[in-house]
Short mmCIF file of N, CA and C in Angstrom, two decimals:
data_model
loop_
_atom_site.label_atom_id
_atom_site.label_comp_id
_atom_site.label_asym_id
_atom_site.label_seq_id
_atom_site.Cartn_x
_atom_site.Cartn_y
_atom_site.Cartn_z
N MET A 30 -3.20 1.17 -8.91
CA MET A 30 -3.28 2.61 -8.24
C MET A 30 -4.04 2.38 -6.97
N ALA A 31 -5.51 1.77 -7.33
CA ALA A 31 -6.57 2.04 -6.54
C ALA A 31 -6.16 0.84 -5.39
N ARG A 32 -5.43 -0.24 -5.34
CA ARG A 32 -4.73 -0.80 -4.45
C ARG A 32 -4.19 -0.10 -3.40
N GLN A 33 -3.21 0.45 -3.84
CA GLN A 33 -2.32 1.40 -2.87
C GLN A 33 -2.97 2.54 -2.13
N THR A 34 -4.03 2.95 -2.42
CA THR A 34 -4.94 3.88 -1.78
C THR A 34 -5.87 3.18 -0.54
N GLU A 35 -6.04 1.75 -0.47
CA GLU A 35 -6.89 1.29 0.25
C GLU A 35 -5.97 0.88 1.37
N PHE A 36 -6.60 0.80 2.52
CA PHE A 36 -6.05 -0.10 3.54
C PHE A 36 -5.93 -1.35 3.56
N THR A 37 -5.13 -2.15 3.95
CA THR A 37 -4.72 -3.68 4.42
C THR A 37 -5.49 -3.73 5.69
N ALA A 38 -5.26 -4.97 5.49
CA ALA A 38 -5.80 -5.70 7.12
C ALA A 38 -5.22 -5.54 8.04
N LYS A 39 -4.21 -5.48 7.74
CA LYS A 39 -2.80 -5.22 8.64
C LYS A 39 -2.83 -3.74 9.27
N ALA A 40 -2.94 -2.74 8.31
CA ALA A 40 -3.17 -1.34 8.48
C ALA A 40 -4.18 -1.11 9.13
N ARG A 41 -5.56 -1.66 8.94
CA ARG A 41 -6.65 -1.18 9.41
C ARG A 41 -6.86 -1.93 11.20
N LYS A 42 -6.28 -2.90 11.07
CA LYS A 42 -5.89 -3.65 13.05
C LYS A 42 -4.93 -2.23 13.68
N ALA A 43 -4.00 -2.05 13.14
CA ALA A 43 -2.92 -1.17 13.69
C ALA A 43 -3.65 0.04 14.12
N ILE A 44 -4.54 0.69 12.84
CA ILE A 44 -5.28 1.83 12.91
C ILE A 44 -6.14 1.81 13.94
N HIS A 45 -6.78 0.75 14.38
CA HIS A 45 -7.84 0.40 15.41
C HIS A 45 -7.35 0.80 16.67
N LYS A 46 -5.93 -0.07 16.52
CA LYS A 46 -5.34 -0.93 17.76
C LYS A 46 -4.77 0.92 18.25
N ARG A 47 -3.84 1.48 17.31
CA ARG A 47 -3.48 3.03 17.78
C ARG A 47 -4.71 4.00 18.02
N ASP A 48 -5.65 3.89 17.64
CA ASP A 48 -6.82 4.95 17.83
C ASP A 48 -7.52 4.14 19.10
N GLN A 49 -7.27 3.31 19.58
CA GLN A 49 -8.30 2.79 21.03
C GLN A 49 -9.49 2.77 20.79
N GLU A 50 -9.99 2.00 19.42
CA GLU A 50 -11.46 1.58 19.23
C GLU A 50 -12.36 3.18 19.36
N SER A 51 -11.76 4.32 18.97
CA SER A 51 -12.63 5.72 19.42
C SER A 51 -12.51 6.50 18.07
N CYS A 52 -12.84 7.42 18.19
CA CYS A 52 -13.29 8.81 16.98
C CYS A 52 -11.91 9.53 17.85
N PHE A 53 -11.38 10.24 16.64
CA PHE A 53 -10.21 11.24 16.86
C PHE A 53 -10.81 12.11 17.33
N PHE A 54 -12.17 13.06 16.79
CA PHE A 54 -12.30 14.31 17.02
C PHE A 54 -13.64 14.19 18.02
N CYS A 55 -14.49 12.46 18.39
CA CYS A 55 -15.25 12.34 19.60
C CYS A 55 -14.27 12.58 20.65
N ARG A 56 -12.83 12.13 20.85
CA ARG A 56 -12.07 12.03 21.98
C ARG A 56 -11.79 13.81 22.50
N ARG A 57 -11.80 14.37 21.08
CA ARG A 57 -11.33 15.88 21.44
C ARG A 57 -12.81 16.99 21.65
N GLY A 58 -13.91 16.48 21.67
CA GLY A 58 -15.05 16.72 21.88
C GLY A 58 -15.43 17.87 20.82
N TYR A 59 -14.79 17.68 19.95
CA TYR A 59 -15.05 18.17 18.48
C TYR A 59 -16.04 18.40 17.77
N HIS A 60 -16.92 19.35 17.98
CA HIS A 60 -18.25 19.57 17.26
C HIS A 60 -19.09 18.28 17.63
N MET A 61 -19.39 17.84 18.62
CA MET A 61 -20.24 17.08 19.00
C MET A 61 -21.48 16.93 18.66
N GLU A 62 -22.16 17.81 18.16
CA GLU A 62 -23.20 17.83 17.57
C GLU A 62 -23.53 17.13 16.37
N ASN A 63 -22.52 17.07 15.66
CA ASN A 63 -22.88 16.28 14.72
C ASN A 63 -22.26 14.44 14.60
N ALA A 64 -21.81 14.46 15.68
CA ALA A 64 -20.62 12.76 15.87
C ALA A 64 -21.88 11.78 16.14
N CYS A 65 -21.65 10.81 15.69
CA CYS A 65 -22.66 9.70 15.55
C CYS A 65 -22.52 8.95 16.85
N ARG A 66 -23.35 9.05 17.73
CA ARG A 66 -23.24 8.27 19.10
C ARG A 66 -23.42 6.88 19.32
N TYR A 67 -23.60 6.32 18.17
CA TYR A 67 -24.09 4.62 18.16
C TYR A 67 -23.20 4.09 17.22
N GLY A 68 -21.96 4.03 17.45
CA GLY A 68 -20.72 3.71 16.80
C GLY A 68 -20.53 4.10 15.30
N GLY A 69 -20.32 2.78 14.71
CA GLY A 69 -20.37 3.48 13.25
C GLY A 69 -18.74 3.96 12.94
N LEU A 70 -17.65 3.46 13.61
CA LEU A 70 -16.22 3.70 13.22
C LEU A 70 -16.18 3.57 12.06
N GLN A 71 -15.13 4.58 10.94
CA GLN A 71 -14.65 4.23 9.70
C GLN A 71 -13.07 4.90 9.83
N ILE A 72 -12.32 4.32 8.88
CA ILE A 72 -11.36 5.16 8.62
C ILE A 72 -11.08 6.05 7.85
N MET A 73 -10.32 7.05 8.21
CA MET A 73 -10.55 8.26 7.60
C MET A 73 -9.28 8.40 6.85
N HIS A 74 -9.03 8.71 5.70
CA HIS A 74 -7.89 9.01 5.19
C HIS A 74 -7.13 10.82 5.54
N VAL A 75 -5.95 10.79 5.96
CA VAL A 75 -5.71 11.72 6.16
C VAL A 75 -5.27 12.75 4.72
N VAL A 76 -4.58 11.95 3.89
CA VAL A 76 -4.28 12.77 2.77
C VAL A 76 -5.57 11.70 1.96
N PRO A 77 -6.32 12.21 1.48
CA PRO A 77 -7.43 11.71 0.72
C PRO A 77 -7.16 10.62 -0.57
N ARG A 78 -7.97 9.20 -0.54
CA ARG A 78 -7.54 9.16 -1.99
C ARG A 78 -7.42 9.83 -3.15
N SER A 79 -8.85 10.71 -3.04
CA SER A 79 -8.47 11.82 -4.34
C SER A 79 -7.24 12.15 -4.78
N GLN A 80 -6.81 12.47 -3.44
CA GLN A 80 -5.18 13.31 -3.70
C GLN A 80 -4.20 11.92 -3.68
N MET A 81 -4.38 11.04 -3.95
CA MET A 81 -3.62 9.94 -4.12
C MET A 81 -2.84 9.02 -2.82
N GLY A 82 -3.75 9.66 -1.53
CA GLY A 82 -3.32 9.21 -0.32
C GLY A 82 -3.03 7.59 -0.21
N LEU A 83 -1.77 7.56 0.25
CA LEU A 83 -1.65 5.79 0.86
C LEU A 83 -2.76 5.19 1.41
N GLY A 84 -2.89 3.84 1.45
CA GLY A 84 -3.72 3.15 2.40
C GLY A 84 -2.78 2.66 3.45
N VAL A 85 -1.81 3.48 4.09
CA VAL A 85 -1.07 2.68 5.42
C VAL A 85 -1.51 3.57 6.50
N GLU A 86 -0.74 2.55 7.52
CA GLU A 86 -1.19 3.30 9.12
C GLU A 86 -1.20 4.73 9.20
N GLN A 87 -0.26 5.22 8.51
CA GLN A 87 0.37 6.67 8.78
C GLN A 87 -0.55 7.71 7.85
N ASN A 88 -1.47 6.87 7.23
CA ASN A 88 -2.29 8.21 6.50
C ASN A 88 -3.90 7.79 6.85
N GLY A 89 -4.29 7.39 7.99
CA GLY A 89 -5.25 6.92 8.46
C GLY A 89 -5.63 6.86 10.00
N VAL A 90 -6.63 7.36 10.12
CA VAL A 90 -7.39 7.72 11.59
C VAL A 90 -8.91 7.23 11.79
N LEU A 91 -9.13 7.32 12.77
CA LEU A 91 -10.60 6.46 13.16
C LEU A 91 -11.50 7.55 13.08
N GLY A 92 -12.53 7.72 12.86
CA GLY A 92 -13.70 8.87 12.72
C GLY A 92 -14.89 7.82 12.72
N CYS A 93 -16.15 8.86 13.83
CA CYS A 93 -17.47 7.88 13.55
C CYS A 93 -17.76 8.79 12.40
N ILE A 94 -19.14 8.52 12.11
CA ILE A 94 -19.75 8.51 10.57
C ILE A 94 -19.98 10.20 10.65
N GLY A 95 -20.38 10.65 11.71
CA GLY A 95 -20.42 11.83 11.67
C GLY A 95 -19.42 12.80 11.07
N HIS A 96 -18.38 12.38 12.00
CA HIS A 96 -17.40 13.55 11.87
C HIS A 96 -16.42 13.09 10.38
N HIS A 97 -16.53 11.71 9.76
CA HIS A 97 -15.94 11.42 8.71
C HIS A 97 -16.78 12.40 7.60
N GLY A 98 -18.33 12.15 7.89
CA GLY A 98 -18.86 13.06 6.63
C GLY A 98 -18.54 14.62 6.96
N LEU A 99 -18.36 14.97 8.35
CA LEU A 99 -18.15 16.62 8.19
C LEU A 99 -16.73 16.87 7.86
N LEU A 100 -15.92 16.05 7.69
CA LEU A 100 -14.37 16.24 7.02
C LEU A 100 -14.56 16.23 5.51
N ASP A 101 -14.98 15.13 5.19
CA ASP A 101 -15.39 14.67 4.21
C ASP A 101 -16.17 15.57 2.93
N ASN A 102 -17.43 16.60 3.65
CA ASN A 102 -18.19 17.00 3.01
C ASN A 102 -17.55 18.35 3.20
N GLY A 103 -17.27 19.28 4.12
CA GLY A 103 -16.59 20.29 4.09
C GLY A 103 -17.47 21.21 4.03
N ASN A 104 -18.88 21.41 4.24
CA ASN A 104 -19.77 22.47 3.99
C ASN A 104 -20.08 22.94 4.80
N ARG A 105 -19.75 22.90 5.92
CA ARG A 105 -19.65 24.06 7.09
C ARG A 105 -18.23 24.55 7.56
N GLY A 106 -17.30 24.46 6.51
CA GLY A 106 -16.29 25.80 6.74
C GLY A 106 -15.38 24.72 7.25
N LEU A 107 -15.23 23.77 7.79
CA LEU A 107 -14.77 23.26 9.12
C LEU A 107 -13.22 22.54 8.43
N ARG A 108 -13.36 21.97 7.18
CA ARG A 108 -12.46 21.18 6.95
C ARG A 108 -10.87 21.27 6.96
N GLY A 109 -10.50 22.90 6.57
CA GLY A 109 -9.36 23.01 6.80
C GLY A 109 -8.57 23.02 8.31
N GLU A 110 -9.61 23.27 9.60
CA GLU A 110 -9.35 22.97 10.90
C GLU A 110 -9.02 21.59 11.15
N MET A 111 -9.93 20.79 10.74
CA MET A 111 -9.93 19.43 11.02
C MET A 111 -8.67 18.65 10.65
N GLN A 112 -8.85 19.13 9.08
CA GLN A 112 -7.63 18.81 8.50
C GLN A 112 -6.16 19.06 9.04
N ALA A 113 -5.76 20.11 9.65
CA ALA A 113 -4.92 20.47 10.33
C ALA A 113 -4.77 19.46 11.85
N MET A 114 -5.80 19.61 12.31
CA MET A 114 -5.59 18.49 13.71
C MET A 114 -5.44 17.17 13.38
N LEU A 115 -5.83 16.76 12.10
CA LEU A 115 -5.34 15.10 11.75
C LEU A 115 -4.09 15.39 11.57
N GLU A 116 -3.25 15.98 10.77
CA GLU A 116 -1.95 16.36 10.55
C GLU A 116 -1.05 16.65 11.57
N ASP A 117 -1.37 17.22 12.33
CA ASP A 117 -0.53 17.63 13.69
C ASP A 117 -0.45 16.03 14.74
N TYR A 118 -1.75 15.14 14.57
CA TYR A 118 -1.25 13.85 15.17
C TYR A 118 -0.73 12.93 14.54
N MET A 119 -0.59 13.04 13.21
CA MET A 119 0.16 12.07 12.29
C MET A 119 1.55 12.63 12.68
N GLN A 120 2.12 13.93 12.77
CA GLN A 120 3.56 14.38 13.27
C GLN A 120 3.65 13.90 14.78
N ASP A 121 2.80 14.43 15.50
CA ASP A 121 3.07 13.87 16.89
C ASP A 121 3.32 12.24 16.71
N MET A 122 2.81 11.14 16.21
CA MET A 122 2.53 10.12 16.49
C MET A 122 4.06 9.56 15.43
N TYR A 123 4.19 10.20 14.27
CA TYR A 123 5.04 9.79 13.51
C TYR A 123 6.17 10.67 12.99
N PRO A 124 7.23 10.91 13.97
CA PRO A 124 7.95 11.92 13.54
C PRO A 124 8.66 11.80 12.08
N GLY A 125 8.61 13.31 11.35
CA GLY A 125 9.33 13.47 10.44
C GLY A 125 7.76 12.90 9.07
N TRP A 126 6.65 12.86 9.71
CA TRP A 126 5.47 12.84 8.90
C TRP A 126 4.96 13.67 8.03
N SER A 127 4.72 13.69 6.85
CA SER A 127 4.45 14.69 5.69
C SER A 127 3.49 14.07 4.86
N ARG A 128 2.79 14.90 4.47
CA ARG A 128 1.65 14.84 2.90
C ARG A 128 2.48 14.01 2.38
N GLU A 129 3.47 14.47 1.46
CA GLU A 129 4.04 13.78 0.56
C GLU A 129 4.50 12.66 0.74
N ALA A 130 4.99 12.22 2.05
CA ALA A 130 5.34 10.40 2.61
C ALA A 130 4.23 9.85 2.28
N VAL A 131 2.85 10.12 2.35
CA VAL A 131 1.69 9.30 2.27
C VAL A 131 0.96 9.87 1.22
N THR A 132 1.67 10.25 0.28
CA THR A 132 0.79 10.60 -1.23
C THR A 132 2.01 9.73 -2.32
N TYR A 133 0.90 8.72 -3.00
CA TYR A 133 0.91 7.83 -4.17
C TYR A 133 2.09 8.64 -4.93
N SER A 134 3.61 8.19 -5.24
CA SER A 134 4.40 8.72 -6.22
C SER A 134 4.98 7.60 -6.96
N LYS A 135 4.70 7.74 -8.07
CA LYS A 135 5.54 6.75 -9.05
C LYS A 135 7.00 6.51 -8.96
N TYR A 136 7.83 7.53 -8.63
CA TYR A 136 8.99 7.73 -8.77
C TYR A 136 9.33 8.21 -7.47
N GLY A 137 8.76 8.06 -6.36
CA GLY A 137 8.54 8.94 -5.03
C GLY A 137 10.21 8.35 -4.39
N GLU A 138 10.69 9.02 -3.53
CA GLU A 138 11.80 8.74 -2.66
C GLU A 138 11.71 7.76 -1.69
N LYS A 139 12.45 7.18 -1.21
CA LYS A 139 12.35 6.21 0.17
C LYS A 139 11.97 7.47 0.89
N GLN A 140 11.05 6.81 2.07
CA GLN A 140 10.56 8.03 3.37
C GLN A 140 10.62 6.63 4.34
N VAL A 141 10.99 7.28 5.45
CA VAL A 141 11.01 6.48 6.66
C VAL A 141 10.44 7.03 7.77
N PHE A 142 9.24 6.13 8.26
CA PHE A 142 8.53 6.67 9.69
C PHE A 142 9.57 5.75 10.65
N GLU A 143 9.30 6.81 12.05
CA GLU A 143 9.41 5.86 13.14
C GLU A 143 7.98 6.46 14.04
N THR A 144 7.63 5.31 14.86
CA THR A 144 6.63 5.68 15.51
C THR A 144 7.06 6.58 16.83
N ALA A 145 6.41 7.19 18.00
CA ALA A 145 6.54 7.69 18.97
C ALA A 145 6.44 6.82 20.23
N ARG A 146 6.66 5.22 19.55
CA ARG A 146 6.60 4.42 20.94
C ARG A 146 7.24 3.50 20.68
N GLY A 147 8.47 3.16 21.88
CA GLY A 147 9.05 2.07 21.95
C GLY A 147 10.13 1.59 20.82
N SER A 148 10.23 0.34 20.89
CA SER A 148 11.27 -0.06 19.75
C SER A 148 10.58 -0.13 18.25
N ARG A 149 11.50 -0.69 17.46
CA ARG A 149 10.91 -0.35 15.81
C ARG A 149 11.60 -1.52 15.13
N ASP A 150 10.46 -2.20 14.26
CA ASP A 150 11.25 -2.91 13.31
C ASP A 150 10.74 -2.91 11.79
N VAL A 151 11.41 -3.17 10.96
CA VAL A 151 10.72 -2.79 9.68
C VAL A 151 9.84 -3.99 9.37
N SER A 152 8.55 -3.06 8.85
CA SER A 152 7.51 -3.64 8.25
C SER A 152 7.27 -4.06 7.21
N GLY A 153 7.81 -3.32 6.30
CA GLY A 153 7.29 -3.70 4.97
C GLY A 153 7.72 -2.47 3.99
N SER A 154 7.65 -2.33 2.69
CA SER A 154 7.81 -1.27 1.85
C SER A 154 6.86 -0.98 0.92
N MET A 155 6.38 -0.09 -0.04
CA MET A 155 5.23 0.07 -0.53
C MET A 155 5.73 0.94 -1.61
N ASP A 156 6.17 0.74 -3.12
CA ASP A 156 6.38 1.82 -3.65
C ASP A 156 7.61 2.88 -3.48
N GLY A 157 8.82 2.20 -2.73
CA GLY A 157 9.68 3.03 -2.54
C GLY A 157 9.66 3.60 -1.07
N ILE A 158 8.47 3.09 -0.54
CA ILE A 158 8.62 3.97 0.82
C ILE A 158 8.77 2.91 2.01
N LEU A 159 9.44 2.98 3.06
CA LEU A 159 9.15 2.02 4.15
C LEU A 159 8.63 2.30 5.20
N PHE A 160 8.50 1.84 5.74
CA PHE A 160 7.85 2.10 7.17
C PHE A 160 8.26 1.35 8.13
N LEU A 161 8.70 2.31 9.38
CA LEU A 161 8.76 1.19 10.58
C LEU A 161 7.57 1.51 11.90
N GLU A 162 7.36 0.51 12.56
CA GLU A 162 6.32 0.40 13.14
C GLU A 162 6.75 0.26 14.68
N GLY A 163 6.16 0.64 15.37
CA GLY A 163 6.60 0.01 16.59
C GLY A 163 6.28 -1.26 17.39
N ASN A 164 6.64 -2.02 18.18
CA ASN A 164 6.12 -3.05 18.74
C ASN A 164 5.67 -2.61 20.12
N THR A 165 4.49 -3.44 20.21
CA THR A 165 3.49 -3.07 21.16
C THR A 165 2.64 -4.40 21.73
#
């Protein structure tokens, strides 16, 4: 189970490329007083590992250390707003995206994603979930 919630090297590379090596929240100027201006990008799970979020491209977003901590800690009452922003982004990037589709389920049904970019090809499957990625 733990292996399925960790991002593979292929997923990490795709997330870094898609998010253009920059923090999702910094690009939007979101609560910059907490942002780390010295790099330190990390991949944030949209559906957290603690909630069985899969380690796939469609469940990861780049964030700086400051914003990642702000999201994870939730101690400033911003988690709900931040979570909604991430989910909206995923829905824009992957039509048909849902929390359930990127959450581990031993007996889950097959889910198909298409990227909002260009042509697609089958990239693989994981526990009954089939992901399509755009060719770039």
